[in-house]
Amino acid sequence: MARSFAYNAQKTMAILWIPGNSEAAIKQAFEQYARQICKNDQLYSDPMPLIARQLSERFSNQWLVVFDGLDAPLINIQKYLFANLKKSKILITTRNKDLISYIKATHVLQVNPLNEQIGQDLLNVYMNTDSASLTADQAVQEEQTLLETNARRRIVKELGGFPLVIAIVGAALRKEGGIPGINSHAYLAWTDEVKDFLLEQDPVFSDYSSSVWKAFQFAFQGILQGTGINQYAAFMAHFAASCENAANLAEYIRLYRKFRTRNTASTRSAATQGYSIIGQLRFLANGFFELAIKALAALNMVTVSWIEDGPNDVPYIKMHSLVRRWLGKTNHDKVFTYAGSKMWLLGFGMYDQLNGSRVGPSRFEPLLKEVSETLIENPRVLDDSQVPASEAIFPLLLDTQIKLSKSIDFLPAGSLHRSRLHQFSRELESELTNSYDNNLKDID
């Protein structure tokens, strides 16, 4: 709902979309916006005054800041709400009800589970409508047996009125796709028989009912088996799940296509020029890519928004956090198999940006953050990679080199500074040494 509102409002106001999963993520997002506003690569330890001034002066009350998923209770959100701007407009999505009184929210929209009848209507729309046109007006109204009606009512109840999962199950039960020849009653029989190994193995997943995770297993098993036409769709699903968000996914796709286009006619050594990633990420090429995302969207595994900016433009592909989380657990090895190729593409992008223009590599900071977090979570992720580790770590080396060069920017030089340098030599040496050591740890 927040994304839809922001999409419709973007023509009349400036919109800052801030991930609210942690205070570090919030601060990093504002720092990136500060660099975009000032069009430089300067580090902004306190970007809020700069952004507040720009919003006030350049956009004259025509702006909105969206904090998405602000659920953590310990985030000091007050300092990011632009309290000094009289007509500040802030939209927050959260499951933390205590946040309402804490920030003195003026408007609250409580999003409740769908009631039974609306839930059944939604299920019917997805079951009775082909994937090309999912609207209630175009749904085929089929006569249902009493057994089928009661089965659909039970499905909605067991899924807790959760719209996403209702839509996913409905799409999987649609006659044109999913598992052919199975109705709602047969689906319930399957859920009664199958064990939920996910909850048994990991109690962290207990925040949603077993029916939700079983629904994912049922709906996506045909895609994830990766046979026939679903092969590229399975690859695309795992690749999307490996990306932190839709913006990062789009950036990797652009980098892949840029590298492939530039090197199509080259005959250089595959071992040293990154050609191994062309085969592994073949599903990102035009043709295969469209088929893959169409299959995923048909099952509501992702939502896709096409922007008509030319044949090579990359659509906005959003995988719901629950689906991404489920895939990361149940298909862990397949999700993280792309780490080496993604790091190689990042290194290619950073080097190309530095080598071909005066624009700094700050646009790749979100990808660097994602790569760093992946390596922390899975230290051995490059062991079986198709990309040599010496090439995969190239973006980390570039980033460290940039940081090391910035570490000496403030070193006094020239005769006028010699007395000052002598006076503070010990303190300065300590600071430079610590900075150098910290950056060298990134190489390790």
CSV table of C-alpha atoms in Angstrom, one decimal:
chain,number,residue,atom,x,y,z
A,1,MET,CA,0.0,0.0,0.0
A,2,ALA,CA,2.8,2.4,0.8
A,3,ARG,CA,4.6,1.6,-2.4
A,4,SER,CA,1.5,2.1,-4.4
A,5,PHE,CA,0.8,5.5,-2.7
A,6,ALA,CA,4.4,6.6,-3.3
A,7,TYR,CA,4.3,5.5,-6.9
A,8,ASN,CA,1.2,7.6,-7.5
A,9,ALA,CA,2.5,10.6,-5.7
A,10,GLN,CA,6.0,10.7,-7.2
A,11,LYS,CA,4.9,13.1,-10.0
A,12,THR,CA,3.9,15.8,-7.6
A,13,MET,CA,6.4,15.5,-4.8
A,14,ALA,CA,9.9,14.3,-3.9
A,15,ILE,CA,9.9,10.9,-2.1
A,16,LEU,CA,12.7,9.5,0.1
A,17,TRP,CA,12.2,5.8,0.7
A,18,ILE,CA,14.1,4.7,3.8
A,19,PRO,CA,14.4,1.0,4.9
A,20,GLY,CA,13.5,0.8,8.6
A,21,ASN,CA,15.0,-2.6,9.5
A,22,SER,CA,17.8,-1.0,11.6
A,23,GLU,CA,19.2,2.4,12.5
A,24,ALA,CA,22.3,1.7,10.5
A,25,ALA,CA,20.2,1.1,7.4
A,26,ILE,CA,18.3,4.4,8.1
A,27,LYS,CA,21.4,6.4,8.5
A,28,GLN,CA,23.0,4.9,5.4
A,29,ALA,CA,20.0,5.7,3.3
A,30,PHE,CA,20.0,9.3,4.4
A,31,GLU,CA,23.7,9.5,3.7
A,32,GLN,CA,23.1,8.2,0.1
A,33,TYR,CA,20.4,10.8,-0.4
A,34,ALA,CA,22.7,13.5,0.8
A,35,ARG,CA,25.4,12.5,-1.7
A,36,GLN,CA,22.8,12.4,-4.5
A,37,ILE,CA,21.5,15.9,-3.6
A,38,CYS,CA,25.1,17.3,-3.5
A,39,LYS,CA,26.3,15.2,-6.4
A,40,ASN,CA,29.6,14.2,-4.8
A,41,ASP,CA,31.2,11.3,-2.9
A,42,GLN,CA,31.7,13.2,0.3
A,43,LEU,CA,31.0,11.3,3.5
A,44,TYR,CA,28.2,12.8,5.6
A,45,SER,CA,28.4,11.8,9.2
A,46,ASP,CA,25.3,14.0,9.9
A,47,PRO,CA,23.2,14.2,6.7
A,48,MET,CA,19.9,15.2,8.4
A,49,PRO,CA,20.4,19.1,8.5
A,50,LEU,CA,21.5,19.1,4.8
A,51,ILE,CA,18.5,17.0,3.7
A,52,ALA,CA,16.1,19.1,5.8
A,53,ARG,CA,17.4,22.3,4.3
A,54,GLN,CA,17.1,20.9,0.7
A,55,LEU,CA,13.6,19.6,1.3
A,56,SER,CA,12.5,22.9,2.7
A,57,GLU,CA,14.1,25.1,0.1
A,58,ARG,CA,13.8,23.0,-3.1
A,59,PHE,CA,10.5,21.2,-2.7
A,60,SER,CA,8.4,23.7,-0.6
A,61,ASN,CA,6.3,21.2,1.3
A,62,GLN,CA,6.0,18.9,-1.7
A,63,TRP,CA,7.9,15.9,-0.2
A,64,LEU,CA,7.4,12.7,1.6
A,65,VAL,CA,9.7,10.4,3.6
A,66,VAL,CA,8.6,6.7,3.9
A,67,PHE,CA,10.1,4.5,6.6
A,68,ASP,CA,9.4,1.0,5.4
A,69,GLY,CA,9.3,-1.8,8.0
A,70,LEU,CA,10.1,0.2,11.1
A,71,ASP,CA,9.5,-2.7,13.5
A,72,ALA,CA,12.6,-2.7,15.8
A,73,PRO,CA,11.7,-1.2,19.2
A,74,LEU,CA,15.1,0.3,20.0
A,75,ILE,CA,15.6,2.6,17.1
A,76,ASN,CA,15.8,6.3,18.0
A,77,ILE,CA,13.5,7.4,15.2
A,78,GLN,CA,12.8,10.8,16.6
A,79,LYS,CA,16.0,12.3,15.2
A,80,TYR,CA,15.0,11.3,11.7
A,81,LEU,CA,11.5,12.7,11.6
A,82,PHE,CA,12.3,16.3,10.7
A,83,ALA,CA,10.5,17.7,13.7
A,84,ASN,CA,11.8,21.3,12.9
A,85,LEU,CA,10.0,21.3,9.6
A,86,LYS,CA,6.5,22.5,10.3
A,87,LYS,CA,4.8,20.7,7.4
A,88,SER,CA,6.9,17.5,7.4
A,89,LYS,CA,5.1,14.5,5.9
A,90,ILE,CA,6.2,11.1,7.2
A,91,LEU,CA,4.7,7.7,6.3
A,92,ILE,CA,5.7,4.7,8.4
A,93,THR,CA,4.9,1.0,7.9
A,94,THR,CA,5.3,-1.0,11.1
A,95,ARG,CA,4.1,-4.0,13.1
A,96,ASN,CA,5.2,-2.2,16.3
A,97,LYS,CA,2.0,-0.7,17.8
A,98,ASP,CA,4.0,1.1,20.5
A,99,LEU,CA,5.5,3.3,17.8
A,100,ILE,CA,2.1,5.1,17.4
A,101,SER,CA,2.2,6.9,20.7
A,102,TYR,CA,6.0,7.2,20.7
A,103,ILE,CA,6.1,9.4,17.6
A,104,LYS,CA,2.7,11.0,18.3
A,105,ALA,CA,1.3,9.8,15.0
A,106,THR,CA,-1.5,12.1,13.7
A,107,HIS,CA,-3.1,9.4,11.4
A,108,VAL,CA,-3.1,5.7,11.9
A,109,LEU,CA,-4.4,3.1,9.5
A,110,GLN,CA,-4.7,-0.3,11.1
A,111,VAL,CA,-4.3,-3.0,8.4
A,112,ASN,CA,-6.3,-6.1,9.6
A,113,PRO,CA,-6.4,-9.6,8.2
A,114,LEU,CA,-9.1,-10.0,5.5
A,115,ASN,CA,-12.5,-11.1,6.8
A,116,GLU,CA,-13.7,-14.5,5.7
A,117,GLN,CA,-15.9,-13.3,2.8
A,118,ILE,CA,-13.3,-10.9,1.3
A,119,GLY,CA,-10.7,-13.6,1.7
A,120,GLN,CA,-12.8,-16.1,-0.3
A,121,ASP,CA,-13.5,-13.5,-2.9
A,122,LEU,CA,-9.8,-12.9,-3.3
A,123,LEU,CA,-9.1,-16.7,-3.5
A,124,ASN,CA,-11.8,-17.1,-6.2
A,125,VAL,CA,-10.4,-14.2,-8.3
A,126,TYR,CA,-7.0,-15.9,-8.5
A,127,MET,CA,-8.4,-19.4,-9.0
A,128,ASN,CA,-10.9,-18.4,-11.7
A,129,THR,CA,-8.8,-15.8,-13.6
A,130,ASP,CA,-6.0,-16.4,-16.1
A,131,SER,CA,-2.6,-14.9,-15.3
A,132,ALA,CA,-2.9,-12.3,-18.1
A,133,SER,CA,-5.7,-10.3,-16.5
A,134,LEU,CA,-6.1,-10.5,-12.7
A,135,THR,CA,-9.1,-8.3,-12.1
A,136,ALA,CA,-12.3,-9.2,-10.3
A,137,ASP,CA,-14.4,-8.0,-13.2
A,138,GLN,CA,-12.8,-10.4,-15.6
A,139,ALA,CA,-12.9,-13.4,-13.2
A,140,VAL,CA,-14.9,-16.3,-14.5
A,141,GLN,CA,-17.7,-17.1,-12.0
A,142,GLU,CA,-17.8,-20.9,-11.7
A,143,GLU,CA,-20.4,-22.9,-9.9
A,144,GLN,CA,-18.9,-24.5,-6.9
A,145,THR,CA,-19.9,-27.7,-5.1
A,146,LEU,CA,-20.6,-27.4,-1.4
A,147,LEU,CA,-17.5,-29.5,-0.8
A,148,GLU,CA,-15.4,-27.0,-2.8
A,149,THR,CA,-17.0,-24.0,-1.1
A,150,ASN,CA,-16.3,-25.3,2.3
A,151,ALA,CA,-12.7,-26.2,1.3
A,152,ARG,CA,-12.0,-22.6,0.1
A,153,ARG,CA,-13.5,-21.2,3.3
A,154,ARG,CA,-11.2,-23.4,5.4
A,155,ILE,CA,-8.2,-22.4,3.3
A,156,VAL,CA,-8.8,-18.7,3.9
A,157,LYS,CA,-9.3,-19.4,7.6
A,158,GLU,CA,-6.1,-21.4,8.0
A,159,LEU,CA,-4.1,-18.8,6.1
A,160,GLY,CA,-5.2,-16.2,8.7
A,161,GLY,CA,-6.7,-13.9,6.1
A,162,PHE,CA,-3.2,-13.1,4.8
A,163,PRO,CA,-3.7,-11.6,1.3
A,164,LEU,CA,-0.3,-12.5,-0.1
A,165,VAL,CA,-0.6,-16.2,0.8
A,166,ILE,CA,-4.2,-16.4,-0.3
A,167,ALA,CA,-3.2,-15.0,-3.7
A,168,ILE,CA,-0.3,-17.4,-4.0
A,169,VAL,CA,-2.4,-20.5,-3.2
A,170,GLY,CA,-5.1,-19.2,-5.6
A,171,ALA,CA,-2.6,-18.8,-8.4
A,172,ALA,CA,-1.2,-22.3,-7.7
A,173,LEU,CA,-4.7,-23.9,-7.9
A,174,ARG,CA,-5.5,-22.1,-11.1
A,175,LYS,CA,-6.3,-24.6,-13.9
A,176,GLU,CA,-3.8,-23.1,-16.3
A,177,GLY,CA,-0.8,-23.6,-14.1
A,178,GLY,CA,0.5,-24.8,-10.8
A,179,ILE,CA,-0.2,-28.5,-10.1
A,180,PRO,CA,-2.8,-29.6,-12.7
A,181,GLY,CA,-6.0,-31.3,-11.8
A,182,ILE,CA,-6.0,-30.4,-8.1
A,183,ASN,CA,-8.8,-28.6,-6.3
A,184,SER,CA,-9.1,-26.9,-2.9
A,185,HIS,CA,-10.2,-30.1,-1.2
A,186,ALA,CA,-7.2,-32.0,-2.5
A,187,TYR,CA,-4.9,-29.1,-1.5
A,188,LEU,CA,-6.2,-29.4,2.1
A,189,ALA,CA,-5.7,-33.1,2.1
A,190,TRP,CA,-2.1,-32.5,1.0
A,191,THR,CA,-1.5,-29.9,3.8
A,192,ASP,CA,-3.0,-32.4,6.4
A,193,GLU,CA,-0.6,-35.1,5.3
A,194,VAL,CA,2.7,-33.2,4.8
A,195,LYS,CA,4.8,-32.4,7.8
A,196,ASP,CA,6.2,-28.9,8.3
A,197,PHE,CA,9.9,-29.6,8.6
A,198,LEU,CA,10.6,-25.8,8.5
A,199,LEU,CA,9.1,-25.1,11.9
A,200,GLU,CA,10.6,-28.2,13.4
A,201,GLN,CA,14.1,-27.2,12.3
A,202,ASP,CA,13.9,-23.4,13.0
A,203,PRO,CA,11.6,-21.9,15.7
A,204,VAL,CA,12.4,-18.5,14.3
A,205,PHE,CA,9.7,-19.2,11.6
A,206,SER,CA,7.0,-19.6,14.3
A,207,ASP,CA,6.0,-15.9,13.8
A,208,TYR,CA,3.7,-17.2,11.1
A,209,SER,CA,1.5,-20.3,11.1
A,210,SER,CA,2.5,-23.6,9.6
A,211,SER,CA,-0.2,-23.1,6.9
A,212,VAL,CA,1.8,-20.1,5.5
A,213,TRP,CA,5.0,-22.1,5.0
A,214,LYS,CA,3.2,-25.1,3.6
A,215,ALA,CA,1.4,-22.9,1.1
A,216,PHE,CA,4.8,-21.7,-0.2
A,217,GLN,CA,6.0,-25.3,-0.4
A,218,PHE,CA,2.9,-26.3,-2.4
A,219,ALA,CA,2.7,-23.3,-4.7
A,220,PHE,CA,6.4,-23.1,-5.6
A,221,GLN,CA,7.5,-26.7,-5.8
A,222,GLY,CA,6.8,-27.0,-9.5
A,223,ILE,CA,8.9,-23.9,-10.3
A,224,LEU,CA,11.8,-24.8,-7.9
A,225,GLN,CA,12.2,-28.3,-9.3
A,226,GLY,CA,13.7,-26.5,-12.3
A,227,THR,CA,12.7,-28.8,-15.1
A,228,GLY,CA,11.7,-27.9,-18.6
A,229,ILE,CA,10.5,-24.4,-19.0
A,230,ASN,CA,10.8,-23.8,-15.3
A,231,GLN,CA,14.5,-24.1,-15.3
A,232,TYR,CA,15.2,-20.4,-15.9
A,233,ALA,CA,12.4,-19.4,-13.5
A,234,ALA,CA,14.0,-21.4,-10.7
A,235,PHE,CA,17.4,-19.7,-11.4
A,236,MET,CA,15.7,-16.3,-11.4
A,237,ALA,CA,13.8,-17.1,-8.1
A,238,HIS,CA,17.0,-18.0,-6.3
A,239,PHE,CA,18.9,-15.1,-7.7
A,240,ALA,CA,16.1,-12.6,-6.6
A,241,ALA,CA,16.1,-14.2,-3.2
A,242,SER,CA,19.9,-13.6,-2.9
A,243,CYS,CA,19.4,-9.8,-3.4
A,244,GLU,CA,18.6,-7.6,-0.5
A,245,ASN,CA,16.0,-5.6,-2.4
A,246,ALA,CA,14.5,-4.8,-5.8
A,247,ALA,CA,17.0,-1.9,-6.4
A,248,ASN,CA,20.0,-4.2,-5.9
A,249,LEU,CA,18.5,-6.8,-8.2
A,250,ALA,CA,18.0,-4.3,-11.0
A,251,GLU,CA,21.6,-3.1,-10.6
A,252,TYR,CA,23.0,-6.6,-11.0
A,253,ILE,CA,20.8,-7.2,-14.1
A,254,ARG,CA,22.1,-3.9,-15.7
A,255,LEU,CA,25.7,-4.8,-14.9
A,256,TYR,CA,25.3,-8.3,-16.4
A,257,ARG,CA,23.8,-7.0,-19.6
A,258,LYS,CA,26.4,-4.2,-19.9
A,259,PHE,CA,29.2,-6.7,-19.5
A,260,ARG,CA,27.7,-9.2,-21.9
A,261,THR,CA,27.0,-6.5,-24.6
A,262,ARG,CA,30.5,-5.1,-24.3
A,263,ASN,CA,32.2,-8.4,-24.6
A,264,THR,CA,30.1,-10.4,-27.0
A,265,ALA,CA,32.6,-10.3,-29.8
A,266,SER,CA,35.7,-10.8,-27.6
A,267,THR,CA,37.8,-14.0,-27.7
A,268,ARG,CA,39.8,-13.4,-24.6
A,269,SER,CA,40.4,-16.1,-22.0
A,270,ALA,CA,37.3,-17.2,-20.2
A,271,ALA,CA,39.3,-17.9,-17.1
A,272,THR,CA,40.4,-14.3,-16.6
A,273,GLN,CA,37.6,-12.2,-18.2
A,274,GLY,CA,34.5,-13.3,-16.2
A,275,TYR,CA,33.0,-15.4,-19.0
A,276,SER,CA,32.0,-18.0,-16.4
A,277,ILE,CA,29.3,-15.7,-15.1
A,278,ILE,CA,27.7,-15.4,-18.6
A,279,GLY,CA,26.8,-19.1,-18.4
A,280,GLN,CA,25.7,-19.1,-14.8
A,281,LEU,CA,23.6,-16.0,-15.2
A,282,ARG,CA,22.2,-16.8,-18.6
A,283,PHE,CA,18.7,-16.4,-17.3
A,284,LEU,CA,19.2,-12.6,-17.1
A,285,ALA,CA,19.7,-12.3,-20.8
A,286,ASN,CA,16.8,-10.9,-22.9
A,287,GLY,CA,14.4,-13.6,-23.9
A,288,PHE,CA,15.1,-16.1,-21.0
A,289,PHE,CA,14.6,-13.2,-18.5
A,290,GLU,CA,11.1,-12.3,-19.7
A,291,LEU,CA,10.0,-16.0,-19.6
A,292,ALA,CA,11.4,-16.4,-16.1
A,293,ILE,CA,9.8,-13.4,-14.5
A,294,LYS,CA,6.5,-14.1,-16.2
A,295,ALA,CA,6.4,-17.6,-14.6
A,296,LEU,CA,7.3,-16.2,-11.2
A,297,ALA,CA,4.7,-13.4,-11.4
A,298,ALA,CA,2.0,-15.9,-12.5
A,299,LEU,CA,2.4,-17.5,-9.1
A,300,ASN,CA,2.7,-14.2,-7.3
A,301,MET,CA,6.2,-15.2,-6.2
A,302,VAL,CA,7.3,-11.7,-7.3
A,303,THR,CA,5.5,-8.5,-8.4
A,304,VAL,CA,6.8,-6.9,-11.6
A,305,SER,CA,6.4,-3.3,-12.7
A,306,TRP,CA,7.5,-2.5,-16.2
A,307,ILE,CA,8.8,1.0,-17.0
A,308,GLU,CA,8.6,1.8,-20.6
A,309,ASP,CA,12.0,3.4,-21.2
A,310,GLY,CA,13.2,1.2,-24.0
A,311,PRO,CA,13.8,-2.5,-24.8
A,312,ASN,CA,16.8,-2.8,-22.5
A,313,ASP,CA,15.2,-1.2,-19.4
A,314,VAL,CA,15.1,-3.4,-16.3
A,315,PRO,CA,11.7,-3.7,-14.6
A,316,TYR,CA,11.1,-3.3,-10.9
A,317,ILE,CA,11.0,-6.8,-9.5
A,318,LYS,CA,9.9,-7.2,-5.9
A,319,MET,CA,10.0,-10.5,-4.0
A,320,HIS,CA,8.1,-10.3,-0.8
A,321,SER,CA,10.3,-10.5,2.3
A,322,LEU,CA,8.5,-13.7,3.5
A,323,VAL,CA,9.0,-15.5,0.3
A,324,ARG,CA,12.7,-14.4,0.2
A,325,ARG,CA,13.1,-15.5,3.8
A,326,TRP,CA,11.5,-18.9,3.1
A,327,LEU,CA,13.7,-19.5,0.0
A,328,GLY,CA,16.8,-18.5,1.9
A,329,LYS,CA,16.1,-21.2,4.5
A,330,THR,CA,14.7,-24.0,2.4
A,331,ASN,CA,17.0,-23.5,-0.6
A,332,HIS,CA,20.0,-22.0,1.1
A,333,ASP,CA,22.8,-23.4,-1.1
A,334,LYS,CA,21.0,-22.5,-4.4
A,335,VAL,CA,20.4,-18.9,-3.2
A,336,PHE,CA,24.0,-18.3,-2.2
A,337,THR,CA,25.5,-20.0,-5.2
A,338,TYR,CA,25.4,-16.6,-7.0
A,339,ALA,CA,27.6,-14.8,-4.5
A,340,GLY,CA,30.8,-15.0,-6.6
A,341,SER,CA,29.2,-13.9,-9.8
A,342,LYS,CA,27.5,-11.0,-8.1
A,343,MET,CA,30.8,-9.9,-6.6
A,344,TRP,CA,32.5,-10.1,-10.0
A,345,LEU,CA,29.8,-8.0,-11.5
A,346,LEU,CA,30.2,-5.4,-8.7
A,347,GLY,CA,33.9,-5.3,-9.3
A,348,PHE,CA,33.3,-4.8,-13.1
A,349,GLY,CA,30.8,-2.0,-12.4
A,350,MET,CA,33.0,-0.2,-9.9
A,351,TYR,CA,36.1,-0.4,-12.1
A,352,ASP,CA,34.1,0.7,-15.2
A,353,GLN,CA,32.7,3.6,-13.3
A,354,LEU,CA,36.1,4.8,-12.1
A,355,ASN,CA,37.8,4.1,-15.4
A,356,GLY,CA,35.2,5.6,-17.7
A,357,SER,CA,34.0,8.7,-15.9
A,358,ARG,CA,34.6,11.2,-13.2
A,359,VAL,CA,31.5,10.0,-11.3
A,360,GLY,CA,32.5,8.2,-8.1
A,361,PRO,CA,31.4,4.7,-7.2
A,362,SER,CA,29.0,5.7,-4.4
A,363,ARG,CA,26.1,4.3,-6.5
A,364,PHE,CA,27.4,0.8,-5.7
A,365,GLU,CA,27.4,1.2,-1.9
A,366,PRO,CA,24.2,-0.8,-1.5
A,367,LEU,CA,25.7,-3.7,-3.4
A,368,LEU,CA,28.9,-3.4,-1.3
A,369,LYS,CA,26.8,-3.5,1.8
A,370,GLU,CA,25.0,-6.6,0.6
A,371,VAL,CA,28.2,-8.4,-0.4
A,372,SER,CA,29.8,-7.6,3.0
A,373,GLU,CA,26.8,-8.9,4.9
A,374,THR,CA,26.7,-12.1,2.8
A,375,LEU,CA,30.4,-12.8,3.5
A,376,ILE,CA,29.9,-12.2,7.2
A,377,GLU,CA,26.9,-14.6,7.3
A,378,ASN,CA,28.5,-17.2,5.0
A,379,PRO,CA,32.4,-17.0,5.3
A,380,ARG,CA,32.8,-20.0,3.0
A,381,VAL,CA,30.4,-18.9,0.3
A,382,LEU,CA,33.1,-18.6,-2.3
A,383,ASP,CA,34.6,-22.0,-1.8
A,384,ASP,CA,32.7,-23.7,-4.6
A,385,SER,CA,32.1,-20.6,-6.7
A,386,GLN,CA,32.6,-20.7,-10.5
A,387,VAL,CA,34.4,-17.3,-10.2
A,388,PRO,CA,38.0,-17.5,-8.8
A,389,ALA,CA,38.2,-15.9,-5.4
A,390,SER,CA,41.0,-13.7,-6.6
A,391,GLU,CA,38.6,-12.0,-9.0
A,392,ALA,CA,35.5,-12.2,-6.7
A,393,ILE,CA,37.2,-10.0,-4.0
A,394,PHE,CA,38.1,-7.3,-6.5
A,395,PRO,CA,35.3,-4.9,-5.4
A,396,LEU,CA,36.5,-5.2,-1.8
A,397,LEU,CA,40.0,-4.4,-2.8
A,398,LEU,CA,38.8,-1.4,-4.8
A,399,ASP,CA,36.7,-0.2,-1.9
A,400,THR,CA,39.5,-0.6,0.6
A,401,GLN,CA,41.9,1.3,-1.8
A,402,ILE,CA,39.5,4.2,-2.0
A,403,LYS,CA,39.1,4.3,1.8
A,404,LEU,CA,42.9,4.2,2.3
A,405,SER,CA,43.3,7.1,-0.1
A,406,LYS,CA,40.8,9.1,1.9
A,407,SER,CA,42.6,8.3,5.2
A,408,ILE,CA,45.4,10.6,4.3
A,409,ASP,CA,43.3,13.5,2.9
A,410,PHE,CA,43.7,15.4,6.2
A,411,LEU,CA,47.5,15.0,6.6
A,412,PRO,CA,49.0,18.4,7.1
A,413,ALA,CA,51.7,19.3,4.6
A,414,GLY,CA,54.1,22.2,3.8
A,415,SER,CA,56.3,24.5,6.0
A,416,LEU,CA,53.3,26.3,7.5
A,417,HIS,CA,52.0,23.1,9.0
A,418,ARG,CA,55.3,21.6,10.3
A,419,SER,CA,55.0,23.0,13.8
A,420,ARG,CA,51.4,21.8,14.1
A,421,LEU,CA,52.4,18.4,12.7
A,422,HIS,CA,55.2,18.2,15.3
A,423,GLN,CA,52.8,19.2,18.1
A,424,PHE,CA,50.2,16.6,17.3
A,425,SER,CA,52.4,13.9,15.7
A,426,ARG,CA,51.7,11.2,18.2
A,427,GLU,CA,47.9,11.6,18.1
A,428,LEU,CA,47.9,12.0,14.3
A,429,GLU,CA,50.1,8.9,13.9
A,430,SER,CA,47.8,6.9,16.1
A,431,GLU,CA,44.7,8.0,14.2
A,432,LEU,CA,46.3,7.2,10.8
A,433,THR,CA,47.5,3.8,12.0
A,434,ASN,CA,44.1,2.9,13.3
A,435,SER,CA,42.4,4.0,10.1
A,436,TYR,CA,44.9,2.0,8.1
A,437,ASP,CA,44.6,-1.1,10.2
A,438,ASN,CA,40.8,-1.0,10.1
A,439,ASN,CA,40.7,-0.7,6.3
A,440,LEU,CA,43.3,-3.5,5.9
A,441,LYS,CA,40.9,-5.8,7.8
A,442,ASP,CA,38.5,-5.5,4.9
A,443,ILE,CA,41.1,-7.1,2.6
A,444,ASP,CA,41.4,-10.0,5.1
